[in-house]
Amino acid sequence: MAVETDAMTHRYTEEDYTDWEHTGPGTLGGRYLRRFWQPVYVAKDLKPEWAAPIKIMSEQLTLYRGANGTPYLVGFNCAHRGTQLSIGWVEGDCIRCRYHGWMYDGTGQCVEAPLEEPSFPQKIKIKSYPVHEYLGLIFAYLGEGATPPLPRHPGLEQEGVIEASSFIRHCNYVQELENDSGHVPFTHPQNYGGLPPKGSFCLADVLPQHLISKETKWGLTRSTVTEVHHVTPNTHATGRAYRELKWMVPIDDESYVSLSTELTPLTEEWDKRREAKAEAEAKGYGRTNYDLIDSVLAGKVRLEDLDRQAPGYLINIQDGAVQIGQGRIRDKETGHLGRSDVFIVMLRKIKEREQRALAEGRPLKQWQSSAYPWPASSTWPGIPADPELDDYLHLPRPAKQPGTSAAKPPSEWQRALSRS
Ligand code: FES
Ligand SMILES: [Fe+2]
């Protein structure tokens, strides 16, 4: 694990190149992740003149929204005697400390210290970061040097309903980042109708394109019932009749916040689906229940029994159990990757390559964060599929080798995937 120290003077080791789990200030993994805008909050959850304490990549900060609606991100503590700023109040575009009234603007500059000389405030400044509201989320840039433009995602700027949401999971963000396609029939057997009976899924049922992953302009792509694009460094783009972007953002090294934004079509069918979802959420379905996950991990409750109670709404419980069950941070020394883990192997190799380049001051790959194609769908006006994907998303079945027995007819599962 990297020692948290001054990033510019620290000499990193081989161990740091493969460490992206630790993301605190000064860690190599943290420096790499900070080179990208990260969502930090669901925009509608921050009302004007409200402040919220947040923790992102082990850094505690104060997010607040000015009276005119502009969000700002500044340091966590007041520079005077360290009171938590979020318990103060917002005045215009500034935030005032609750203890002795020092006030800071959105750049972190102290603009008032009522009990001090008038010239005093100008000497005081706390940290601040650029923020931007987009697609229902508040994004922040916590990186070194000049702030790059916030990447846009034209596929989500089209007509439809944008809904942003978030949940927290108590394990390292990489465990969700490496959440692969192969887990679906086992972890979520009740959520995807038509899957083979529990435990009957095996390598012979997998189409070749589902075991192939390739580096792309935006990161990597893997595919299951729908394609999932891994957008470097911590985003997934998925969907078919809807479009979803999901970021896994570390809170610290043992928990992360999943922030998503989803665009759904403006049709009667989707109006009904949105209503049903809102109703289910009001009843508490879909909410991550950590007591339940703890009970599953403690052997007091079986996932099979829960599956029957609220089928379709247990994804977070199921994913939470399998991910937190790996430990808060997975032990890299254990585990045996197989043929089906090609996506993970590639992901780790790319991360290592980029972190090594960062540590050595060499040029990094310039990712095109919105170059991924959305899956073709009759619902949306077409964004043409990227030909870069064609050579592996539509692979033919492997040719039969002479002398082997006749090819097995495709299973129901294979046929379902071929149609999707
Ligand atoms: S601690 Fe904030 S003004 Fe004194
Ligand atoms: Fe899952």
Short mmCIF file of C-alpha atoms and ligand atoms in Angstrom, two decimals:
data_model
loop_
_atom_site.label_atom_id
_atom_site.label_comp_id
_atom_site.label_asym_id
_atom_site.label_seq_id
_atom_site.Cartn_x
_atom_site.Cartn_y
_atom_site.Cartn_z
CA MET A 1 0.00 0.00 0.00
CA ALA A 2 1.27 3.45 -0.90
CA VAL A 3 2.27 5.73 1.92
CA GLU A 4 0.21 8.89 1.84
CA THR A 5 2.69 11.69 1.35
CA ASP A 6 3.54 14.49 -1.03
CA ALA A 7 2.68 13.07 -4.45
CA MET A 8 5.38 15.00 -6.27
CA THR A 9 8.26 13.86 -4.10
CA HIS A 10 7.24 10.31 -3.29
CA ARG A 11 9.11 7.50 -5.00
CA TYR A 12 6.60 4.81 -5.84
CA THR A 13 7.37 1.11 -5.84
CA GLU A 14 6.31 -1.84 -8.01
CA GLU A 15 3.61 -2.51 -5.44
CA ASP A 16 2.08 0.93 -6.04
CA TYR A 17 1.70 0.33 -9.78
CA THR A 18 -0.82 -2.43 -9.14
CA ASP A 19 -2.53 -0.71 -6.24
CA TRP A 20 -5.66 1.17 -7.27
CA GLU A 21 -7.62 0.20 -4.20
CA HIS A 22 -5.97 2.88 -2.06
CA THR A 23 -7.00 6.32 -3.21
CA GLY A 24 -6.19 8.75 -0.39
CA PRO A 25 -4.28 11.96 -1.18
CA GLY A 26 -0.74 11.16 -2.35
CA THR A 27 -1.39 7.51 -3.24
CA LEU A 28 -0.67 6.63 -6.86
CA GLY A 29 -4.15 5.16 -7.34
CA GLY A 30 -5.66 8.30 -5.83
CA ARG A 31 -3.60 10.58 -8.06
CA TYR A 32 -4.73 8.65 -11.13
CA LEU A 33 -8.42 8.72 -10.15
CA ARG A 34 -8.22 12.43 -9.35
CA ARG A 35 -7.25 13.15 -12.95
CA PHE A 36 -10.91 12.60 -13.87
CA TRP A 37 -14.03 14.53 -12.88
CA GLN A 38 -15.93 12.50 -10.32
CA PRO A 39 -19.60 12.76 -9.35
CA VAL A 40 -19.91 13.46 -5.64
CA TYR A 41 -23.63 13.99 -4.97
CA VAL A 42 -27.11 13.63 -6.43
CA ALA A 43 -28.01 17.20 -7.43
CA LYS A 44 -31.63 17.15 -6.27
CA ASP A 45 -30.55 16.08 -2.77
CA LEU A 46 -28.74 19.38 -2.23
CA LYS A 47 -31.24 22.21 -1.85
CA PRO A 48 -30.27 25.90 -2.10
CA GLU A 49 -28.74 27.21 1.14
CA TRP A 50 -27.99 23.68 2.37
CA ALA A 51 -24.56 22.22 3.12
CA ALA A 52 -23.52 18.57 3.30
CA PRO A 53 -20.38 16.96 4.70
CA ILE A 54 -18.93 14.56 2.14
CA LYS A 55 -15.95 12.23 1.98
CA ILE A 56 -14.41 11.41 -1.38
CA MET A 57 -11.20 9.40 -1.82
CA SER A 58 -10.52 9.69 1.92
CA GLU A 59 -10.80 13.48 1.77
CA GLN A 60 -13.46 15.16 3.91
CA LEU A 61 -15.07 18.18 2.29
CA THR A 62 -18.03 20.55 2.54
CA LEU A 63 -20.45 20.67 -0.36
CA TYR A 64 -22.97 23.51 -0.30
CA ARG A 65 -25.39 25.18 -2.62
CA GLY A 66 -25.60 28.97 -2.73
CA ALA A 67 -28.87 30.85 -2.48
CA ASN A 68 -28.92 31.26 -6.27
CA GLY A 69 -28.48 27.51 -6.85
CA THR A 70 -24.74 27.30 -7.62
CA PRO A 71 -22.94 24.40 -5.86
CA TYR A 72 -19.51 24.84 -4.23
CA LEU A 73 -17.00 22.44 -2.70
CA VAL A 74 -14.63 23.67 0.00
CA GLY A 75 -12.60 22.26 2.91
CA PHE A 76 -14.25 20.32 5.72
CA ASN A 77 -13.05 22.35 8.70
CA CYS A 78 -13.02 26.03 9.48
CA ALA A 79 -9.48 27.46 9.40
CA HIS A 80 -10.00 29.15 12.79
CA ARG A 81 -10.41 26.30 15.26
CA GLY A 82 -11.52 23.48 13.07
CA THR A 83 -15.30 23.38 13.45
CA GLN A 84 -17.08 21.33 10.82
CA LEU A 85 -18.20 23.91 8.28
CA SER A 86 -21.29 22.06 7.08
CA ILE A 87 -23.05 22.81 10.39
CA GLY A 88 -22.80 26.53 9.64
CA TRP A 89 -25.13 28.37 7.30
CA VAL A 90 -25.09 29.56 3.71
CA GLU A 91 -25.28 33.29 2.99
CA GLY A 92 -25.58 34.11 -0.70
CA ASP A 93 -22.70 32.20 -2.30
CA CYS A 94 -20.69 31.92 0.94
CA ILE A 95 -20.72 29.60 3.93
CA ARG A 96 -20.40 30.91 7.48
CA CYS A 97 -18.89 28.92 10.36
CA ARG A 98 -21.25 28.21 13.25
CA TYR A 99 -18.61 28.77 15.93
CA HIS A 100 -17.31 32.37 15.60
CA GLY A 101 -18.80 33.37 12.28
CA TRP A 102 -15.86 33.27 9.89
CA MET A 103 -17.26 33.26 6.37
CA TYR A 104 -15.75 31.72 3.20
CA ASP A 105 -16.65 32.19 -0.44
CA GLY A 106 -16.82 29.37 -3.01
CA THR A 107 -13.08 29.60 -3.70
CA GLY A 108 -12.35 28.94 -0.02
CA GLN A 109 -11.27 32.56 0.58
CA CYS A 110 -12.21 33.85 4.02
CA VAL A 111 -14.23 37.03 3.44
CA GLU A 112 -15.34 37.85 6.98
CA ALA A 113 -14.00 37.24 10.49
CA PRO A 114 -16.30 39.34 12.67
CA LEU A 115 -14.15 39.34 15.83
CA GLU A 116 -10.91 40.19 13.98
CA GLU A 117 -9.35 43.25 12.29
CA PRO A 118 -10.86 44.03 8.87
CA SER A 119 -7.57 43.17 7.09
CA PHE A 120 -7.40 39.72 8.71
CA PRO A 121 -9.72 37.57 6.50
CA GLN A 122 -7.70 38.08 3.32
CA LYS A 123 -4.83 36.11 4.91
CA ILE A 124 -7.01 33.03 5.38
CA LYS A 125 -7.95 30.54 2.68
CA ILE A 126 -9.17 26.96 2.85
CA LYS A 127 -9.11 24.47 -0.02
CA SER A 128 -11.75 24.42 -2.71
CA TYR A 129 -12.38 22.39 -5.86
CA PRO A 130 -14.21 23.12 -9.11
CA VAL A 131 -17.72 21.68 -9.30
CA HIS A 132 -20.21 21.32 -12.11
CA GLU A 133 -23.79 20.11 -12.24
CA TYR A 134 -24.64 17.79 -15.12
CA LEU A 135 -27.14 15.00 -15.81
CA GLY A 136 -28.64 15.24 -12.33
CA LEU A 137 -25.29 14.86 -10.55
CA ILE A 138 -22.78 17.26 -9.01
CA PHE A 139 -19.27 16.57 -10.32
CA ALA A 140 -16.01 17.74 -8.78
CA TYR A 141 -12.43 17.83 -10.00
CA LEU A 142 -9.93 17.00 -7.24
CA GLY A 143 -6.86 16.58 -9.45
CA GLU A 144 -3.51 18.27 -9.81
CA GLY A 145 -2.82 21.08 -12.28
CA ALA A 146 -5.21 22.66 -14.76
CA THR A 147 -8.84 21.54 -14.62
CA PRO A 148 -9.83 19.62 -17.77
CA PRO A 149 -13.27 20.20 -19.31
CA LEU A 150 -16.03 18.03 -17.85
CA PRO A 151 -16.63 15.17 -20.33
CA ARG A 152 -20.07 15.33 -21.89
CA HIS A 153 -22.25 12.32 -22.71
CA PRO A 154 -24.44 13.27 -25.70
CA GLY A 155 -26.31 9.95 -25.48
CA LEU A 156 -27.85 11.13 -22.21
CA GLU A 157 -28.60 14.65 -23.38
CA GLN A 158 -31.44 13.47 -25.60
CA GLU A 159 -35.17 13.69 -24.98
CA GLY A 160 -36.31 11.58 -22.06
CA VAL A 161 -36.38 11.56 -18.28
CA ILE A 162 -33.10 11.86 -16.40
CA GLU A 163 -33.04 10.33 -12.93
CA ALA A 164 -29.95 10.28 -10.74
CA SER A 165 -29.51 8.10 -7.68
CA SER A 166 -26.86 6.83 -5.31
CA PHE A 167 -26.13 4.17 -2.74
CA ILE A 168 -23.21 3.43 -0.46
CA ARG A 169 -21.56 0.01 -0.21
CA HIS A 170 -19.15 -0.94 2.55
CA CYS A 171 -16.29 -2.33 0.52
CA ASN A 172 -13.58 -1.07 -1.79
CA TYR A 173 -14.81 0.45 -5.09
CA VAL A 174 -12.68 -1.92 -7.17
CA GLN A 175 -14.88 -4.81 -6.07
CA GLU A 176 -17.79 -3.27 -7.98
CA LEU A 177 -15.56 -2.10 -10.82
CA GLU A 178 -14.54 -5.71 -11.37
CA ASN A 179 -18.10 -6.97 -11.09
CA ASP A 180 -18.21 -9.09 -14.24
CA SER A 181 -20.87 -10.58 -16.47
CA GLY A 182 -20.36 -14.13 -15.24
CA HIS A 183 -21.89 -13.42 -11.83
CA VAL A 184 -25.36 -12.62 -13.17
CA PRO A 185 -26.95 -16.10 -13.38
CA PHE A 186 -25.59 -17.05 -9.96
CA THR A 187 -25.87 -13.86 -7.93
CA HIS A 188 -29.19 -12.71 -9.38
CA PRO A 189 -31.02 -15.86 -10.48
CA GLN A 190 -34.46 -14.40 -9.75
CA ASN A 191 -33.83 -11.03 -11.34
CA TYR A 192 -33.34 -12.22 -14.88
CA GLY A 193 -36.22 -14.39 -16.01
CA GLY A 194 -35.54 -17.25 -18.34
CA LEU A 195 -32.12 -18.11 -16.99
CA PRO A 196 -31.20 -21.73 -16.57
CA PRO A 197 -31.92 -23.39 -13.21
CA LYS A 198 -29.62 -22.36 -10.40
CA GLY A 199 -26.16 -23.82 -10.75
CA SER A 200 -26.66 -25.27 -14.23
CA PHE A 201 -24.87 -22.44 -16.06
CA CYS A 202 -21.38 -23.36 -17.25
CA LEU A 203 -18.68 -22.45 -19.73
CA ALA A 204 -20.40 -24.42 -22.51
CA ASP A 205 -23.34 -22.01 -22.25
CA VAL A 206 -21.24 -18.92 -22.84
CA LEU A 207 -20.91 -17.44 -26.28
CA PRO A 208 -17.36 -16.58 -27.32
CA GLN A 209 -18.04 -12.84 -27.36
CA HIS A 210 -18.85 -12.96 -23.68
CA LEU A 211 -15.36 -14.09 -22.83
CA ILE A 212 -13.57 -11.52 -24.91
CA SER A 213 -12.65 -8.05 -23.88
CA LYS A 214 -10.73 -5.47 -25.80
CA GLU A 215 -9.16 -2.13 -24.99
CA THR A 216 -11.03 0.69 -26.67
CA LYS A 217 -10.84 4.47 -26.96
CA TRP A 218 -12.87 4.80 -23.76
CA GLY A 219 -11.62 1.82 -21.77
CA LEU A 220 -12.93 -1.70 -22.21
CA THR A 221 -16.10 -3.40 -23.27
CA ARG A 222 -17.59 -6.63 -22.06
CA SER A 223 -20.96 -8.01 -22.85
CA THR A 224 -23.72 -10.03 -21.26
CA VAL A 225 -27.45 -9.69 -21.83
CA THR A 226 -26.56 -6.08 -22.65
CA GLU A 227 -23.12 -4.73 -23.38
CA VAL A 228 -21.35 -2.94 -20.57
CA HIS A 229 -18.70 -0.40 -21.40
CA HIS A 230 -16.05 0.24 -18.81
CA VAL A 231 -15.20 3.90 -19.20
CA THR A 232 -11.81 4.56 -17.64
CA PRO A 233 -11.24 4.86 -14.79
CA ASN A 234 -14.39 4.09 -12.75
CA THR A 235 -17.54 4.34 -14.86
CA HIS A 236 -19.87 1.79 -16.42
CA ALA A 237 -22.16 2.62 -19.34
CA THR A 238 -25.00 0.21 -19.91
CA GLY A 239 -28.58 -0.03 -21.07
CA ARG A 240 -30.72 -0.87 -24.03
CA ALA A 241 -34.23 0.55 -23.79
CA TYR A 242 -32.75 2.91 -21.18
CA ARG A 243 -29.27 4.40 -20.84
CA GLU A 244 -27.31 4.42 -17.63
CA LEU A 245 -23.96 5.74 -16.52
CA LYS A 246 -22.69 4.58 -13.16
CA TRP A 247 -19.61 5.80 -11.32
CA MET A 248 -18.02 3.89 -8.44
CA VAL A 249 -16.42 6.63 -6.33
CA PRO A 250 -14.34 5.75 -3.27
CA ILE A 251 -15.49 7.30 0.00
CA ASP A 252 -12.41 5.84 1.57
CA ASP A 253 -10.50 2.59 1.05
CA GLU A 254 -13.23 0.45 2.61
CA SER A 255 -16.41 1.98 1.20
CA TYR A 256 -17.63 3.60 -1.96
CA VAL A 257 -20.62 5.51 -3.25
CA SER A 258 -22.27 4.39 -6.44
CA LEU A 259 -23.65 7.41 -8.30
CA SER A 260 -25.76 6.78 -11.39
CA THR A 261 -27.75 8.71 -13.86
CA GLU A 262 -30.29 7.08 -16.13
CA LEU A 263 -32.20 8.33 -19.17
CA THR A 264 -35.50 6.63 -19.90
CA PRO A 265 -37.80 7.29 -22.86
CA LEU A 266 -40.88 9.53 -22.67
CA THR A 267 -43.43 6.86 -23.49
CA GLU A 268 -46.51 5.51 -21.75
CA GLU A 269 -44.79 2.20 -21.08
CA TRP A 270 -41.86 3.94 -19.39
CA ASP A 271 -44.16 6.26 -17.43
CA LYS A 272 -45.70 3.12 -15.93
CA ARG A 273 -42.32 1.58 -15.21
CA ARG A 274 -41.10 4.75 -13.50
CA GLU A 275 -44.27 4.84 -11.40
CA ALA A 276 -43.85 1.18 -10.40
CA LYS A 277 -40.22 1.81 -9.49
CA ALA A 278 -41.10 4.87 -7.39
CA GLU A 279 -43.81 2.85 -5.61
CA ALA A 280 -41.41 0.00 -4.89
CA GLU A 281 -38.78 2.41 -3.62
CA ALA A 282 -41.34 4.06 -1.33
CA LYS A 283 -41.93 0.62 0.21
CA GLY A 284 -38.22 0.27 0.79
CA TYR A 285 -37.53 -2.30 -1.95
CA GLY A 286 -34.20 -1.82 -3.65
CA ARG A 287 -32.74 0.10 -0.73
CA THR A 288 -29.49 -1.36 0.50
CA ASN A 289 -30.15 -2.91 3.87
CA TYR A 290 -26.84 -3.50 5.62
CA ASP A 291 -28.41 -5.36 8.52
CA LEU A 292 -29.74 -7.83 5.98
CA ILE A 293 -26.37 -8.16 4.24
CA ASP A 294 -24.69 -8.68 7.61
CA SER A 295 -27.26 -11.34 8.49
CA VAL A 296 -26.62 -13.12 5.19
CA LEU A 297 -22.86 -12.99 5.73
CA ALA A 298 -23.31 -14.24 9.30
CA GLY A 299 -25.30 -17.25 8.08
CA LYS A 300 -28.53 -16.17 9.78
CA VAL A 301 -30.48 -15.49 6.60
CA ARG A 302 -30.24 -17.25 3.24
CA LEU A 303 -30.23 -15.24 0.02
CA GLU A 304 -32.46 -17.91 -1.55
CA ASP A 305 -35.18 -17.16 0.99
CA LEU A 306 -34.90 -13.41 0.43
CA ASP A 307 -35.00 -13.92 -3.35
CA ARG A 308 -38.50 -15.31 -3.08
CA GLN A 309 -39.81 -12.41 -0.98
CA ALA A 310 -39.14 -9.50 -3.31
CA PRO A 311 -37.88 -10.84 -6.64
CA GLY A 312 -36.47 -8.12 -8.83
CA TYR A 313 -35.61 -5.73 -5.99
CA LEU A 314 -32.74 -7.48 -4.31
CA ILE A 315 -29.89 -6.70 -6.66
CA ASN A 316 -28.11 -4.44 -4.15
CA ILE A 317 -28.45 -7.01 -1.37
CA GLN A 318 -27.15 -9.79 -3.60
CA ASP A 319 -24.28 -7.73 -5.03
CA GLY A 320 -23.55 -6.33 -1.58
CA ALA A 321 -23.27 -9.80 -0.07
CA VAL A 322 -20.93 -11.17 -2.74
CA GLN A 323 -18.76 -8.06 -2.78
CA ILE A 324 -18.53 -7.32 0.93
CA GLY A 325 -18.01 -11.05 1.49
CA GLN A 326 -14.66 -10.70 -0.30
CA GLY A 327 -13.52 -8.48 2.58
CA ARG A 328 -13.60 -4.71 2.82
CA ILE A 329 -10.57 -4.73 0.50
CA ARG A 330 -9.92 -7.94 -1.38
CA ASP A 331 -6.66 -9.70 -0.63
CA LYS A 332 -4.68 -9.50 -3.84
CA GLU A 333 -2.49 -12.41 -2.88
CA THR A 334 -5.40 -14.81 -2.94
CA GLY A 335 -7.71 -15.78 -5.77
CA HIS A 336 -7.29 -17.80 -8.95
CA LEU A 337 -8.38 -16.16 -12.16
CA GLY A 338 -9.65 -18.34 -15.01
CA ARG A 339 -10.65 -18.08 -18.64
CA SER A 340 -13.82 -16.18 -17.80
CA ASP A 341 -11.84 -13.44 -16.05
CA VAL A 342 -10.30 -11.97 -19.19
CA PHE A 343 -12.10 -8.65 -18.59
CA ILE A 344 -10.58 -8.37 -15.14
CA VAL A 345 -7.11 -9.31 -16.31
CA MET A 346 -7.24 -6.63 -19.00
CA LEU A 347 -8.63 -4.04 -16.62
CA ARG A 348 -5.82 -4.66 -14.17
CA LYS A 349 -3.15 -4.56 -16.90
CA ILE A 350 -4.42 -1.23 -18.23
CA LYS A 351 -4.53 0.25 -14.73
CA GLU A 352 -1.01 -0.93 -14.03
CA ARG A 353 0.29 0.48 -17.31
CA GLU A 354 -1.28 3.89 -16.69
CA GLN A 355 -0.25 4.13 -13.04
CA ARG A 356 3.31 3.16 -13.92
CA ALA A 357 3.38 5.89 -16.59
CA LEU A 358 2.00 8.40 -14.10
CA ALA A 359 4.64 7.48 -11.52
CA GLU A 360 7.42 7.78 -14.11
CA GLY A 361 6.11 11.04 -15.59
CA ARG A 362 5.44 9.48 -19.00
CA PRO A 363 2.42 10.40 -21.19
CA LEU A 364 -0.86 8.77 -20.24
CA LYS A 365 -3.46 7.47 -22.63
CA GLN A 366 -5.96 10.21 -23.42
CA TRP A 367 -9.27 8.39 -22.99
CA GLN A 368 -12.30 9.50 -24.97
CA SER A 369 -14.85 9.26 -22.19
CA SER A 370 -17.94 9.53 -24.37
CA ALA A 371 -16.80 7.56 -27.43
CA TYR A 372 -18.57 4.35 -26.39
CA PRO A 373 -21.59 3.38 -28.50
CA TRP A 374 -24.97 2.85 -26.89
CA PRO A 375 -26.43 -0.52 -27.80
CA ALA A 376 -28.63 -0.36 -30.89
CA SER A 377 -32.29 -0.04 -29.98
CA SER A 378 -35.45 0.79 -31.83
CA THR A 379 -36.46 3.06 -28.94
CA TRP A 380 -33.77 5.65 -29.40
CA PRO A 381 -32.73 7.67 -32.42
CA GLY A 382 -29.67 5.83 -33.62
CA ILE A 383 -26.15 6.62 -32.61
CA PRO A 384 -24.31 4.27 -34.95
CA ALA A 385 -22.41 1.43 -33.33
CA ASP A 386 -18.66 1.86 -33.32
CA PRO A 387 -16.98 -0.41 -35.90
CA GLU A 388 -14.16 -0.85 -33.39
CA LEU A 389 -16.46 -3.23 -31.55
CA ASP A 390 -17.60 -5.29 -34.48
CA ASP A 391 -14.73 -7.70 -34.51
CA TYR A 392 -15.57 -9.07 -31.12
CA LEU A 393 -19.17 -8.31 -30.32
CA HIS A 394 -20.35 -10.32 -33.33
CA LEU A 395 -17.82 -13.10 -33.42
CA PRO A 396 -18.78 -16.24 -35.26
CA ARG A 397 -18.84 -19.50 -33.35
CA PRO A 398 -15.41 -21.17 -33.42
CA ALA A 399 -14.93 -23.50 -36.40
CA LYS A 400 -15.35 -27.19 -35.57
CA GLN A 401 -12.02 -28.96 -35.43
CA PRO A 402 -11.68 -32.06 -37.61
CA GLY A 403 -12.15 -35.25 -35.66
CA THR A 404 -14.23 -33.67 -32.90
CA SER A 405 -17.76 -34.68 -32.20
CA ALA A 406 -20.67 -32.74 -33.65
CA ALA A 407 -21.23 -29.29 -32.11
CA LYS A 408 -23.74 -29.20 -29.28
CA PRO A 409 -26.97 -27.44 -30.33
CA PRO A 410 -27.28 -24.01 -28.72
CA SER A 411 -29.01 -24.00 -25.35
CA GLU A 412 -32.04 -21.88 -24.52
CA TRP A 413 -29.70 -19.51 -22.70
CA GLN A 414 -27.42 -19.16 -25.74
CA ARG A 415 -30.41 -18.49 -27.97
CA ALA A 416 -31.69 -15.83 -25.56
CA LEU A 417 -28.31 -14.09 -25.56
CA SER A 418 -28.06 -14.23 -29.35
CA ARG A 419 -31.44 -12.50 -29.63
CA SER A 420 -30.58 -9.79 -27.08
S1 FES B 1 -13.98 27.72 14.47
FE1 FES B 1 -14.94 28.65 12.80
S2 FES B 1 -15.07 30.68 13.31
FE2 FES B 1 -14.10 29.82 15.00
FE FE B 2 -24.79 -7.87 -9.81
#
